[in-house]
Coordinates of N, CA and C and ligand atoms in Angstrom, one line a residue:
M17 N 6.4 17.7 27.0 CA 5.8 17.9 26.3 C 6.2 16.7 25.1
T18 N 5.3 16.6 23.8 CA 5.5 15.4 23.2 C 6.1 15.9 21.8
S19 N 6.8 15.3 21.1 CA 8.0 15.6 20.1 C 7.0 15.0 18.8
T20 N 6.9 16.1 17.8 CA 6.7 15.2 16.7 C 7.0 14.6 16.0
P21 N 6.6 13.3 15.7 CA 7.0 12.0 15.0 C 7.9 12.8 13.7
S22 N 8.9 12.2 13.3 CA 10.0 12.8 12.3 C 8.7 12.0 10.7
P23 N 8.9 12.6 9.9 CA 7.7 12.6 8.7 C 8.5 11.4 8.0
V24 N 7.6 10.2 7.5 CA 8.5 9.5 6.5 C 7.7 9.6 5.3
I25 N 6.6 10.7 5.1 CA 6.3 11.2 3.9 C 6.3 12.4 4.1
A26 N 6.9 13.8 2.7 CA 6.6 14.7 2.7 C 6.0 15.5 1.3
A27 N 4.8 15.6 1.1 CA 4.5 15.8 -0.3 C 3.6 17.3 -0.1
S28 N 4.8 17.9 -1.5 CA 4.0 19.1 -0.9 C 4.0 19.7 -2.8
A29 N 2.3 20.2 -3.2 CA 2.1 20.6 -4.2 C 1.7 19.7 -5.1
L30 N 1.7 18.5 -4.9 CA 1.7 17.4 -5.8 C 1.1 17.7 -6.9
T31 N 1.0 17.7 -8.2 CA 0.2 17.3 -9.4 C 0.3 16.5 -10.0
L32 N -1.0 15.2 -10.8 CA -0.7 14.4 -11.5 C -2.2 14.8 -13.1
S33 N -1.0 15.0 -13.7 CA -2.0 15.6 -15.3 C -2.1 14.2 -16.3
L34 N -3.0 13.8 -16.8 CA -2.4 13.0 -17.9 C -2.8 13.1 -19.0
G35 N -2.2 12.9 -20.5 CA -2.7 13.2 -21.7 C -2.4 14.7 -22.2
S36 N -2.6 14.8 -23.4 CA -2.4 15.8 -23.9 C -3.6 16.9 -24.5
G37 N -3.2 18.5 -24.4 CA -4.4 18.9 -25.2 C -4.9 18.8 -24.7
E38 N -6.6 18.3 -25.9 CA -8.3 18.3 -25.4 C -8.2 17.2 -24.4
A39 N -7.8 16.5 -24.6 CA -7.6 14.9 -23.5 C -6.9 15.0 -22.3
R40 N -6.0 16.4 -22.4 CA -5.7 16.3 -21.1 C -6.7 16.2 -19.9
V41 N -6.4 15.5 -18.0 CA -7.1 15.5 -17.0 C -6.1 15.6 -16.0
E42 N -7.1 16.8 -15.7 CA -5.6 17.2 -14.1 C -6.5 16.1 -13.1
I43 N -5.9 15.1 -12.7 CA -6.4 14.1 -12.0 C -5.7 14.3 -10.3
L44 N -4.2 15.3 -9.6 CA -4.2 15.6 -8.9 C -4.2 16.6 -9.2
R45 N -4.7 18.0 -7.8 CA -4.5 19.6 -8.4 C -3.8 20.3 -6.8
G46 N -2.8 19.9 -6.3 CA -1.7 20.0 -5.6 C -2.1 19.6 -4.4
I47 N -1.4 18.8 -4.2 CA -1.6 17.5 -2.6 C -0.4 18.1 -1.8
D48 N -0.7 18.8 -0.5 CA 0.2 18.9 0.4 C 0.5 17.8 1.7
L49 N 0.7 17.2 2.0 CA 0.9 16.0 2.8 C 2.3 15.1 3.9
V50 N 2.0 15.6 4.6 CA 3.1 15.3 5.7 C 1.9 14.4 6.6
V51 N 2.8 13.4 6.8 CA 3.0 11.5 7.5 C 3.6 11.5 8.4
G52 N 3.8 11.4 9.8 CA 4.2 11.1 10.5 C 5.0 9.5 10.6
A53 N 6.2 8.9 11.6 CA 6.6 7.9 11.4 C 5.6 7.0 12.3
G54 N 5.3 5.9 11.9 CA 4.4 5.1 12.9 C 2.5 5.7 12.8
E55 N 2.1 6.3 11.6 CA 0.8 6.7 11.8 C 0.3 6.1 11.3
T56 N -0.9 5.8 11.4 CA -1.9 5.1 10.3 C -3.5 5.9 9.8
L57 N -3.3 5.9 8.4 CA -3.7 7.0 7.9 C -4.7 6.8 6.9
A58 N -6.1 7.0 6.8 CA -7.2 6.6 6.0 C -7.5 7.5 4.5
L59 N -7.2 7.0 3.7 CA -7.6 8.0 2.3 C -9.1 7.8 1.9
L60 N -10.2 8.6 2.3 CA -11.8 8.5 1.5 C -11.5 9.6 0.5
G61 N -12.8 9.3 0.5 CA -12.7 10.0 -1.0 C -13.8 9.9 -2.2
P62 N -15.0 10.1 -2.8 CA -15.6 9.6 -4.2 C -15.5 8.5 -4.9
S63 N -15.6 7.5 -5.5 CA -15.0 7.4 -6.9 C -14.2 8.1 -7.6
G64 N -13.1 8.1 -7.9 CA -12.8 9.4 -9.3 C -12.0 10.3 -8.6
S65 N -11.7 10.7 -6.6 CA -11.9 11.4 -6.9 C -9.6 11.9 -6.5
G66 N -9.2 10.7 -7.2 CA -7.8 10.7 -6.7 C -6.9 9.9 -5.8
K67 N -7.9 8.9 -5.2 CA -7.5 8.3 -4.0 C -6.4 7.2 -4.6
S68 N -6.2 6.7 -5.7 CA -5.3 5.3 -6.0 C -4.3 6.3 -6.7
S69 N -5.0 7.3 -7.4 CA -3.3 8.0 -8.2 C -2.7 8.4 -6.7
L70 N -3.3 8.7 -5.8 CA -2.2 9.8 -4.4 C -1.3 8.3 -4.5
L71 N -1.9 7.5 -4.1 CA -1.3 6.3 -3.4 C -0.6 5.7 -4.0
A72 N -0.6 5.4 -5.5 CA 0.6 5.0 -6.5 C 1.6 6.5 -6.8
I73 N 1.5 7.4 -6.2 CA 2.6 8.3 -6.6 C 3.3 8.2 -5.3
L74 N 2.5 8.4 -4.2 CA 3.2 8.0 -2.7 C 4.3 7.2 -2.6
S75 N 3.6 5.7 -3.3 CA 4.3 4.5 -3.3 C 5.1 4.4 -4.1
G76 N 5.8 5.8 -4.9 CA 6.9 5.5 -5.8 C 6.5 4.3 -7.3
L77 N 4.9 4.1 -7.6 CA 4.4 3.6 -8.8 C 4.4 4.2 -10.1
E78 N 4.0 5.6 -9.4 CA 4.3 6.2 -10.8 C 4.7 7.6 -10.3
R79 N 5.1 8.7 -11.3 CA 5.6 9.8 -11.2 C 4.6 11.3 -10.9
A80 N 4.8 11.8 -10.1 CA 4.1 13.0 -9.7 C 4.5 14.1 -11.0
S81 N 3.2 15.1 -12.2 CA 3.4 16.0 -12.9 C 4.5 17.0 -12.8
G82 N 4.2 17.0 -11.1 CA 4.9 18.4 -10.9 C 4.7 18.2 -9.1
G83 N 5.3 19.2 -8.6 CA 5.6 18.8 -7.2 C 6.6 18.5 -6.5
S84 N 6.5 18.6 -5.0 CA 8.1 17.5 -4.5 C 7.4 16.3 -3.2
L85 N 7.7 15.8 -3.5 CA 8.0 14.4 -2.7 C 8.9 13.9 -2.0
S86 N 8.9 13.4 -1.1 CA 10.1 13.0 0.3 C 9.5 11.6 0.9
V87 N 9.8 10.4 0.8 CA 9.5 9.2 1.2 C 10.8 8.6 1.9
A88 N 10.5 8.2 2.8 CA 11.5 7.4 3.9 C 12.5 7.9 3.2
G89 N 13.0 8.9 3.3 CA 14.2 10.0 3.0 C 14.6 9.6 2.0
A90 N 13.8 8.8 0.6 CA 14.7 9.0 -0.7 C 13.4 10.6 -1.3
D91 N 14.4 11.5 -2.3 CA 13.5 12.5 -3.1 C 13.1 11.7 -4.3
F92 N 11.6 11.5 -3.9 CA 11.4 10.5 -5.1 C 11.1 11.8 -6.0
T93 N 10.9 12.6 -6.5 CA 10.7 13.7 -7.5 C 12.0 13.6 -8.6
V94 N 13.4 13.0 -8.0 CA 14.7 13.4 -8.5 C 14.8 12.1 -9.6
L95 N 14.4 10.8 -8.9 CA 14.7 9.6 -9.0 C 14.0 9.4 -10.7
D96 N 14.9 8.3 -11.4 CA 14.0 7.6 -12.6 C 13.1 6.4 -12.2
E97 N 12.4 6.0 -13.1 CA 12.0 4.3 -12.8 C 13.0 3.2 -12.3
D98 N 14.1 3.4 -12.6 CA 15.1 2.3 -12.2 C 15.2 3.1 -10.9
G99 N 15.6 3.7 -11.0 CA 15.7 4.6 -9.1 C 14.4 5.0 -8.2
L100 N 13.5 4.6 -8.8 CA 12.5 4.8 -8.2 C 12.4 3.0 -7.4
A101 N 12.2 2.2 -8.3 CA 12.1 0.8 -7.9 C 13.2 0.3 -7.1
A102 N 14.6 1.0 -6.9 CA 15.7 1.1 -6.1 C 15.0 1.4 -4.6
A103 N 14.6 2.4 -4.9 CA 14.1 3.3 -3.6 C 12.8 2.5 -3.3
R104 N 11.3 2.2 -3.9 CA 11.0 0.7 -3.0 C 10.9 0.0 -2.1
R105 N 12.5 -0.9 -2.7 CA 12.6 -1.9 -2.5 C 12.7 -1.8 -0.7
G106 N 12.3 -2.5 0.3 CA 13.1 -2.7 1.5 C 12.4 -1.5 2.2
R107 N 11.7 -0.5 1.5 CA 10.9 0.8 2.0 C 9.4 0.3 1.9
I108 N 8.6 0.2 1.2 CA 7.7 0.2 1.0 C 7.0 -1.1 0.5
G109 N 5.6 -1.5 1.1 CA 5.2 -2.5 1.0 C 3.7 -2.0 0.1
I110 N 3.3 -2.6 -0.9 CA 1.3 -2.6 -1.3 C 1.1 -3.6 -1.2
V111 N -0.5 -3.2 -0.7 CA -1.4 -4.8 -1.0 C -2.4 -3.6 -2.2
L112 N -2.9 -4.4 -2.5 CA -3.9 -3.9 -3.7 C -5.4 -4.7 -3.2
Q113 N -6.0 -4.5 -4.2 CA -7.6 -4.8 -4.7 C -7.3 -6.4 -4.7
A114 N -6.9 -6.5 -5.8 CA -7.1 -7.5 -6.8 C -5.6 -7.9 -6.2
F115 N -5.3 -9.7 -5.6 CA -4.4 -10.0 -4.9 C -2.9 -9.7 -5.5
H116 N -2.8 -10.0 -6.6 CA -1.5 -10.1 -7.7 C -1.0 -11.0 -7.3
L117 N -1.0 -12.2 -7.0 CA 0.3 -13.0 -6.6 C 0.7 -14.1 -8.2
L118 N 1.4 -14.4 -8.2 CA 2.3 -15.0 -9.4 C 1.6 -16.6 -8.8
P119 N 0.7 -16.8 -10.5 CA 0.4 -18.1 -10.4 C 0.5 -19.2 -10.3
T120 N 1.9 -19.0 -10.6 CA 2.9 -20.6 -11.1 C 3.7 -20.5 -9.7
M121 N 3.9 -20.0 -9.0 CA 4.6 -20.2 -7.6 C 3.9 -20.3 -6.3
T122 N 4.1 -20.8 -5.4 CA 3.4 -21.4 -4.4 C 3.4 -20.4 -3.2
A123 N 2.7 -20.6 -2.0 CA 2.5 -19.0 -1.3 C 4.0 -18.8 -0.9
L124 N 4.6 -19.7 -0.6 CA 5.8 -19.9 0.4 C 6.8 -18.9 -1.1
E125 N 6.9 -19.5 -2.2 CA 8.0 -18.7 -3.1 C 7.1 -17.3 -3.5
N126 N 6.0 -17.2 -3.6 CA 5.0 -15.7 -3.7 C 6.1 -14.6 -2.3
V127 N 6.4 -15.2 -1.8 CA 6.6 -14.2 -0.3 C 8.3 -13.8 -0.7
A128 N 9.0 -15.3 -0.9 CA 10.3 -15.3 -0.9 C 11.1 -14.6 -1.9
T129 N 10.2 -15.2 -3.1 CA 11.2 -14.6 -4.4 C 11.1 -13.4 -4.4
P130 N 10.4 -12.0 -4.1 CA 11.1 -10.1 -3.7 C 12.0 -10.7 -2.7
L131 N 12.5 -10.7 -1.9 CA 13.5 -11.0 -0.9 C 14.4 -11.3 -1.6
E132 N 14.4 -12.7 -2.4 CA 15.5 -13.2 -2.9 C 16.4 -12.0 -4.2
L133 N 15.2 -11.6 -5.3 CA 16.0 -10.8 -5.8 C 17.0 -9.3 -5.1
A134 N 15.7 -9.3 -4.5 CA 16.5 -8.1 -3.3 C 18.0 -8.3 -2.6
G135 N 18.3 -9.4 -2.6 CA 19.5 -9.9 -2.3 C 19.4 -10.3 -0.7
M136 N 18.4 -10.1 -0.4 CA 18.5 -10.3 1.4 C 18.6 -11.7 1.6
P137 N 19.4 -11.5 3.0 CA 19.2 -13.2 3.2 C 18.6 -14.1 4.4
G138 N 18.6 -15.1 4.0 CA 17.5 -16.6 4.4 C 16.2 -16.1 3.9
A139 N 15.7 -15.6 2.9 CA 14.6 -15.8 2.2 C 13.4 -16.5 2.5
M140 N 14.0 -17.6 2.6 CA 12.9 -18.5 2.5 C 12.4 -18.8 3.8
A141 N 13.6 -18.4 5.0 CA 12.9 -18.7 6.6 C 12.0 -17.6 6.9
R142 N 12.8 -17.0 6.3 CA 11.6 -15.4 6.3 C 10.1 -15.5 5.9
A143 N 10.4 -15.8 4.9 CA 9.0 -15.6 4.1 C 8.1 -17.0 4.5
E144 N 8.5 -18.1 5.3 CA 7.8 -19.3 6.3 C 7.5 -18.3 7.3
A145 N 8.2 -17.5 8.3 CA 7.8 -16.4 9.5 C 7.1 -15.6 8.9
E146 N 6.5 -15.0 8.0 CA 5.6 -14.3 7.7 C 4.5 -14.8 7.5
L147 N 4.5 -16.1 6.4 CA 3.1 -16.5 6.9 C 3.2 -17.3 8.1
S148 N 3.2 -17.7 8.8 CA 3.0 -18.5 9.9 C 2.7 -17.3 10.3
A149 N 3.1 -15.8 10.8 CA 2.2 -14.9 11.5 C 1.2 -14.5 10.5
V150 N 0.5 -14.5 9.8 CA -0.5 -14.0 9.0 C -1.5 -15.2 8.7
G151 N -1.1 -16.8 9.5 CA -1.9 -17.8 9.7 C -2.0 -18.4 9.0
L152 N -0.9 -18.7 8.0 CA -1.0 -19.5 6.9 C 0.3 -20.6 6.8
G153 N 0.7 -20.6 7.9 CA 1.8 -22.0 8.3 C 1.4 -22.9 7.3
H154 N 0.3 -23.6 7.2 CA -0.1 -24.9 6.9 C -0.3 -24.6 5.5
R155 N -0.1 -23.9 4.7 CA -0.3 -23.5 3.6 C 0.7 -23.2 2.4
L156 N 1.8 -22.9 2.9 CA 3.1 -22.4 2.3 C 3.3 -23.2 0.9
N157 N 2.8 -24.8 1.1 CA 3.2 -25.3 -0.6 C 2.2 -25.3 -1.4
H158 N 1.0 -24.3 -1.2 CA -0.2 -24.4 -2.2 C -0.1 -23.3 -2.6
Y159 N -0.7 -23.4 -3.7 CA -0.8 -22.6 -5.3 C -2.0 -21.7 -5.3
P160 N -1.6 -20.2 -5.6 CA -2.5 -19.2 -5.0 C -4.5 -20.1 -5.7
A161 N -4.5 -20.7 -6.6 CA -5.5 -21.1 -7.2 C -6.3 -22.5 -6.3
Q162 N -5.5 -22.7 -5.2 CA -5.7 -23.4 -4.0 C -6.3 -22.8 -3.2
L163 N -5.5 -21.4 -2.7 CA -5.8 -20.8 -1.9 C -7.7 -19.7 -1.9
S164 N -8.0 -19.6 -1.2 CA -9.4 -18.7 -0.8 C -9.1 -17.2 -1.0
G165 N -9.7 -16.1 -1.4 CA -9.5 -15.3 -1.5 C -8.8 -14.4 -0.2
G166 N -9.4 -15.2 0.9 CA -9.3 -14.2 2.3 C -7.6 -14.9 2.8
E167 N -6.9 -16.1 1.6 CA -5.9 -16.4 2.2 C -5.4 -16.1 1.1
Q168 N -5.9 -15.5 -0.3 CA -4.5 -15.3 -1.2 C -4.4 -13.5 -0.6
Q169 N -4.9 -13.0 -0.3 CA -4.7 -11.9 0.5 C -3.4 -12.0 1.2
R170 N -3.7 -12.4 2.4 CA -3.0 -12.9 3.7 C -1.2 -13.0 2.8
V171 N -2.1 -14.0 2.1 CA -0.3 -14.1 0.9 C 0.4 -12.5 1.2
A172 N -0.7 -11.8 0.3 CA 0.1 -10.8 -0.6 C 0.5 -9.8 1.1
I173 N -0.1 -9.6 1.9 CA -0.1 -9.0 3.3 C 1.1 -9.4 4.0
A174 N 2.0 -11.0 3.8 CA 2.8 -11.4 4.0 C 4.3 -10.9 3.0
R175 N 4.0 -10.8 2.1 CA 4.9 -10.6 0.7 C 4.8 -9.3 0.9
A176 N 4.3 -8.0 1.3 CA 4.5 -7.0 1.1 C 5.2 -6.8 3.1
L177 N 4.5 -7.0 3.7 CA 5.7 -6.8 4.7 C 6.5 -7.5 5.2
A178 N 7.5 -8.9 4.6 CA 8.6 -9.6 4.7 C 9.7 -8.6 4.5
P179 N 10.0 -7.3 3.6 CA 11.1 -7.1 3.5 C 11.0 -6.1 4.8
K180 N 10.3 -5.6 5.8 CA 10.4 -5.4 6.7 C 10.0 -3.2 6.3
P181 N 8.9 -3.0 5.6 CA 9.0 -1.8 5.0 C 9.0 -0.8 6.0
T182 N 9.4 0.4 5.2 CA 9.2 1.9 6.6 C 7.3 1.7 6.6
I183 N 6.9 1.9 5.6 CA 5.3 2.1 5.0 C 5.5 1.4 4.0
L184 N 3.4 0.6 4.9 CA 2.6 0.0 3.8 C 1.4 0.5 3.6
F185 N 1.1 0.5 2.3 CA 0.0 1.1 1.5 C -0.8 -0.1 1.0
A186 N -2.2 0.3 1.3 CA -3.0 -0.9 0.9 C -4.3 0.4 0.1
D187 N -4.5 -0.5 -1.0 CA -5.7 0.2 -1.3 C -7.1 -0.8 -1.8
E188 N -8.2 -0.3 -1.2 CA -9.6 -1.3 -0.9 C -9.1 -2.8 -0.7
P189 N -8.0 -3.2 0.4 CA -7.2 -4.3 0.4 C -8.4 -5.7 1.1
T190 N -9.7 -5.1 1.4 CA -11.1 -6.1 1.5 C -12.0 -6.2 0.3
G191 N -11.5 -5.2 -0.8 CA -12.6 -4.8 -1.6 C -13.2 -6.2 -2.7
N192 N -12.5 -7.3 -2.5 CA -12.4 -8.4 -3.4 C -13.2 -9.4 -2.4
L193 N -13.4 -9.0 -0.8 CA -14.1 -10.3 0.0 C -15.0 -10.2 0.7
D194 N -15.9 -11.3 0.8 CA -17.0 -10.9 1.9 C -16.6 -10.4 3.1
H195 N -17.9 -10.0 3.6 CA -18.1 -9.0 4.8 C -17.2 -9.7 6.0
A196 N -17.5 -10.9 6.1 CA -16.8 -11.5 7.3 C -15.3 -12.0 7.1
T197 N -14.9 -12.3 5.8 CA -13.6 -12.5 5.6 C -12.4 -11.0 5.2
G198 N -13.5 -10.0 4.9 CA -12.8 -8.8 4.8 C -12.4 -8.4 6.2
E199 N -12.9 -8.6 6.8 CA -12.9 -8.3 8.6 C -11.8 -9.0 9.3
A200 N -11.9 -10.3 8.7 CA -10.8 -11.0 9.7 C -9.2 -10.3 8.9
V201 N -9.2 -9.8 7.5 CA -8.2 -9.7 6.7 C -7.8 -8.0 7.4
A202 N -8.6 -7.4 7.4 CA -8.8 -6.4 7.9 C -7.7 -6.1 9.6
D203 N -8.5 -7.1 10.2 CA -7.8 -6.8 11.7 C -5.9 -7.1 11.5
L204 N -5.7 -8.4 10.7 CA -4.8 -8.7 10.0 C -3.5 -7.9 9.5
L205 N -4.1 -7.1 9.5 CA -3.6 -6.2 8.4 C -3.2 -4.9 9.6
F206 N -4.1 -4.3 10.3 CA -3.6 -3.5 11.4 C -2.6 -4.3 11.9
A207 N -3.2 -5.0 13.0 CA -2.3 -5.8 13.8 C -0.3 -6.1 13.1
R208 N -0.8 -6.4 11.7 CA 1.1 -7.2 11.4 C 1.3 -5.4 11.2
A209 N 0.8 -4.7 10.9 CA 1.6 -3.3 10.2 C 2.4 -2.9 12.1
A210 N 0.9 -2.5 12.7 CA 1.8 -2.4 14.0 C 2.7 -2.6 14.7
E211 N 2.8 -4.5 14.7 CA 4.0 -5.3 15.0 C 4.9 -4.5 13.9
A212 N 5.1 -4.5 13.1 CA 6.2 -4.5 12.3 C 6.8 -3.2 12.1
G213 N 5.6 -1.6 12.9 CA 6.2 -0.6 13.6 C 5.8 0.0 12.0
A214 N 5.6 -0.3 10.9 CA 5.3 0.0 10.0 C 4.3 1.5 9.8
T215 N 4.4 2.5 8.9 CA 3.9 3.2 8.8 C 2.5 3.1 7.9
F216 N 1.1 2.8 8.1 CA -0.2 2.4 7.5 C -0.8 3.4 6.7
I217 N -1.1 3.5 5.4 CA -2.0 4.3 4.5 C -2.8 3.6 4.0
L218 N -4.2 3.7 4.0 CA -4.7 2.8 3.7 C -6.0 3.7 2.9
V219 N -6.2 2.9 1.8 CA -7.2 3.5 0.7 C -8.3 2.7 1.2
S220 N -9.9 3.7 1.1 CA -10.9 2.5 1.4 C -12.0 3.8 1.3
H221 N -13.2 2.8 0.9 CA -14.8 3.4 0.8 C -15.3 2.9 2.1
D222 N -14.8 2.2 2.8 CA -15.6 1.6 4.1 C -15.3 2.6 5.4
E223 N -16.0 3.8 5.9 CA -15.9 4.4 6.5 C -15.6 3.9 8.0
A224 N -15.9 2.5 8.3 CA -15.7 2.2 9.6 C -14.4 1.5 9.7
L225 N -14.1 1.0 8.2 CA -12.3 0.6 8.8 C -11.7 1.9 8.4
A226 N -12.0 3.0 7.9 CA -11.1 4.5 8.0 C -10.6 4.6 9.5
A227 N -12.1 4.8 9.8 CA -12.2 4.8 11.7 C -11.0 4.3 12.4
R228 N -10.9 3.4 12.0 CA -9.4 2.2 12.8 C -8.2 3.3 12.3
C229 N -8.2 4.4 11.9 CA -7.0 5.0 11.5 C -6.8 6.2 12.2
G230 N -5.8 6.3 12.4 CA -5.7 8.0 13.6 C -5.9 8.9 12.6
R231 N -6.2 8.8 11.6 CA -6.1 9.7 10.8 C -7.0 9.6 9.5
I232 N -7.5 10.7 9.2 CA -8.6 10.5 8.3 C -8.1 11.8 7.4
V233 N -7.7 11.6 5.9 CA -7.8 12.5 5.1 C -9.0 12.3 3.9
R234 N -9.7 13.1 3.6 CA -10.5 12.9 2.7 C -10.2 13.8 1.4
L235 N -10.3 13.4 0.1 CA -9.9 13.8 -1.1 C -11.4 14.2 -2.1
A236 N -11.3 15.1 -2.8 CA -12.2 15.5 -3.3 C -11.5 16.1 -4.5
D237 N -12.0 15.9 -6.1 CA -11.7 16.4 -7.2 C -10.4 16.5 -7.2
G238 N -9.6 15.3 -6.7 CA -8.0 16.1 -6.4 C -7.2 16.8 -5.9
R239 N -8.5 17.0 -5.2 CA -7.8 17.6 -3.4 C -8.1 17.4 -2.5
I240 N -7.3 17.8 -1.4 CA -7.5 17.2 0.2 C -8.9 18.0 0.1
A241 N -10.1 17.4 1.1 CA -11.0 18.3 1.2 C -10.6 18.1 3.0
S242 N -10.3 17.6 3.7 CA -10.2 17.8 5.1 C -9.4 16.4 5.4
D243 N -8.3 17.1 6.7 CA -7.8 16.1 7.6 C -7.3 16.2 8.6
S244 N -7.8 15.0 9.3 CA -8.2 15.4 10.7 C -8.1 14.1 11.6
A245 N -8.1 14.3 12.6 CA -7.9 13.0 13.4 C -9.0 12.2 13.5
A246 N -8.7 10.9 13.5 CA -10.3 10.3 13.6 C -11.2 10.1 14.8
Ligands
ATP17 N1 -4.4 6.1 -17.3 C1 -5.5 7.3 -16.5 N2 -5.6 8.2 -17.7 C2 -6.2 9.0 -17.7 N3 -7.2 9.3 -16.7 C3 -7.0 8.3 -15.8 C4 -6.2 7.3 -15.6 N4 -6.1 6.9 -14.4 C5 -7.1 7.6 -14.1 N5 -7.6 8.1 -14.2 C6 -8.7 9.3 -13.2 O1 -8.4 10.1 -12.9 C7 -9.6 9.9 -11.8 C8 -9.2 9.7 -10.4 O2 -8.2 7.8 -10.4 P1 -8.2 7.2 -9.0 O3 -8.3 5.6 -10.0 O4 -7.5 7.9 -8.5 O5 -9.7 7.5 -8.5 P2 -9.9 6.5 -6.9 O6 -10.0 7.7 -6.3 O7 -9.1 5.6 -6.8 O8 -11.4 5.9 -7.5 P3 -12.2 4.7 -7.0 O9 -12.8 4.8 -5.8 O10 -12.9 4.0 -8.5 O11 -11.2 3.7 -7.3 C9 -10.4 9.6 -12.9 O12 -11.5 10.5 -12.9 C10 -9.6 8.5 -13.1 O13 -10.9 8.6 -14.5
MG18 MG1 -9.2 3.6 -6.5

């Protein structure tokens, strides 16, 4: 008998509405989603279907308007903004399409600083190890402007995984890269997420990339249209 992995995400009837009155938009219209530890899941769907909005809520960057959400053992529906920030720390890593590195910090500092802020011991050594693991051991003291797009995204991957998060989220992580560089970055993301034992949730428009995940969830107009093994 195979045992069901314990859920790291349990979302029920999640809704997101923005604006009020005439301008009110229903962005998510009741999302039920349970994700087990170590799963790899792709979120697909047309532009505007709510993928990034759902990712922002599941990763604690935004609060849902309604429903319940538990992530890595924390009840995200009862936490205020500070509480969410604290709950994210060490639990959740995020990689976005735009790399969002701090331009005045070196690659090493970009990875080490969040670890230092979180009070983790050995931040510099851990950051150096993470950067070496993404093939950037020779670029530690380069600034983002001195790195290619693919290298910058590797730094962002190292930064996201350095705190050893339970869940890694990526929103179109190869969207700003040419095809070959995107493939290499995708390979690295899958490999590093697996090595870290992290649950991996990927938002993408790329069917081939999504097919590398164990499970594919399709959104349409703020609802889950299908949810199946890849
Ligand atoms: N801050 C906001 N205020 C109002 N509407 C918003 C806001 N953010 C997103 N939306 C709307 O919510 C809907 C879902 O947006 P979202 O960014 O989640 O879509 P997406 O599936 O990620 O699309 P894409 O594939 O283009 O990235 C869209 O109709 C968008 O216009
Ligand atoms: Mg999006």
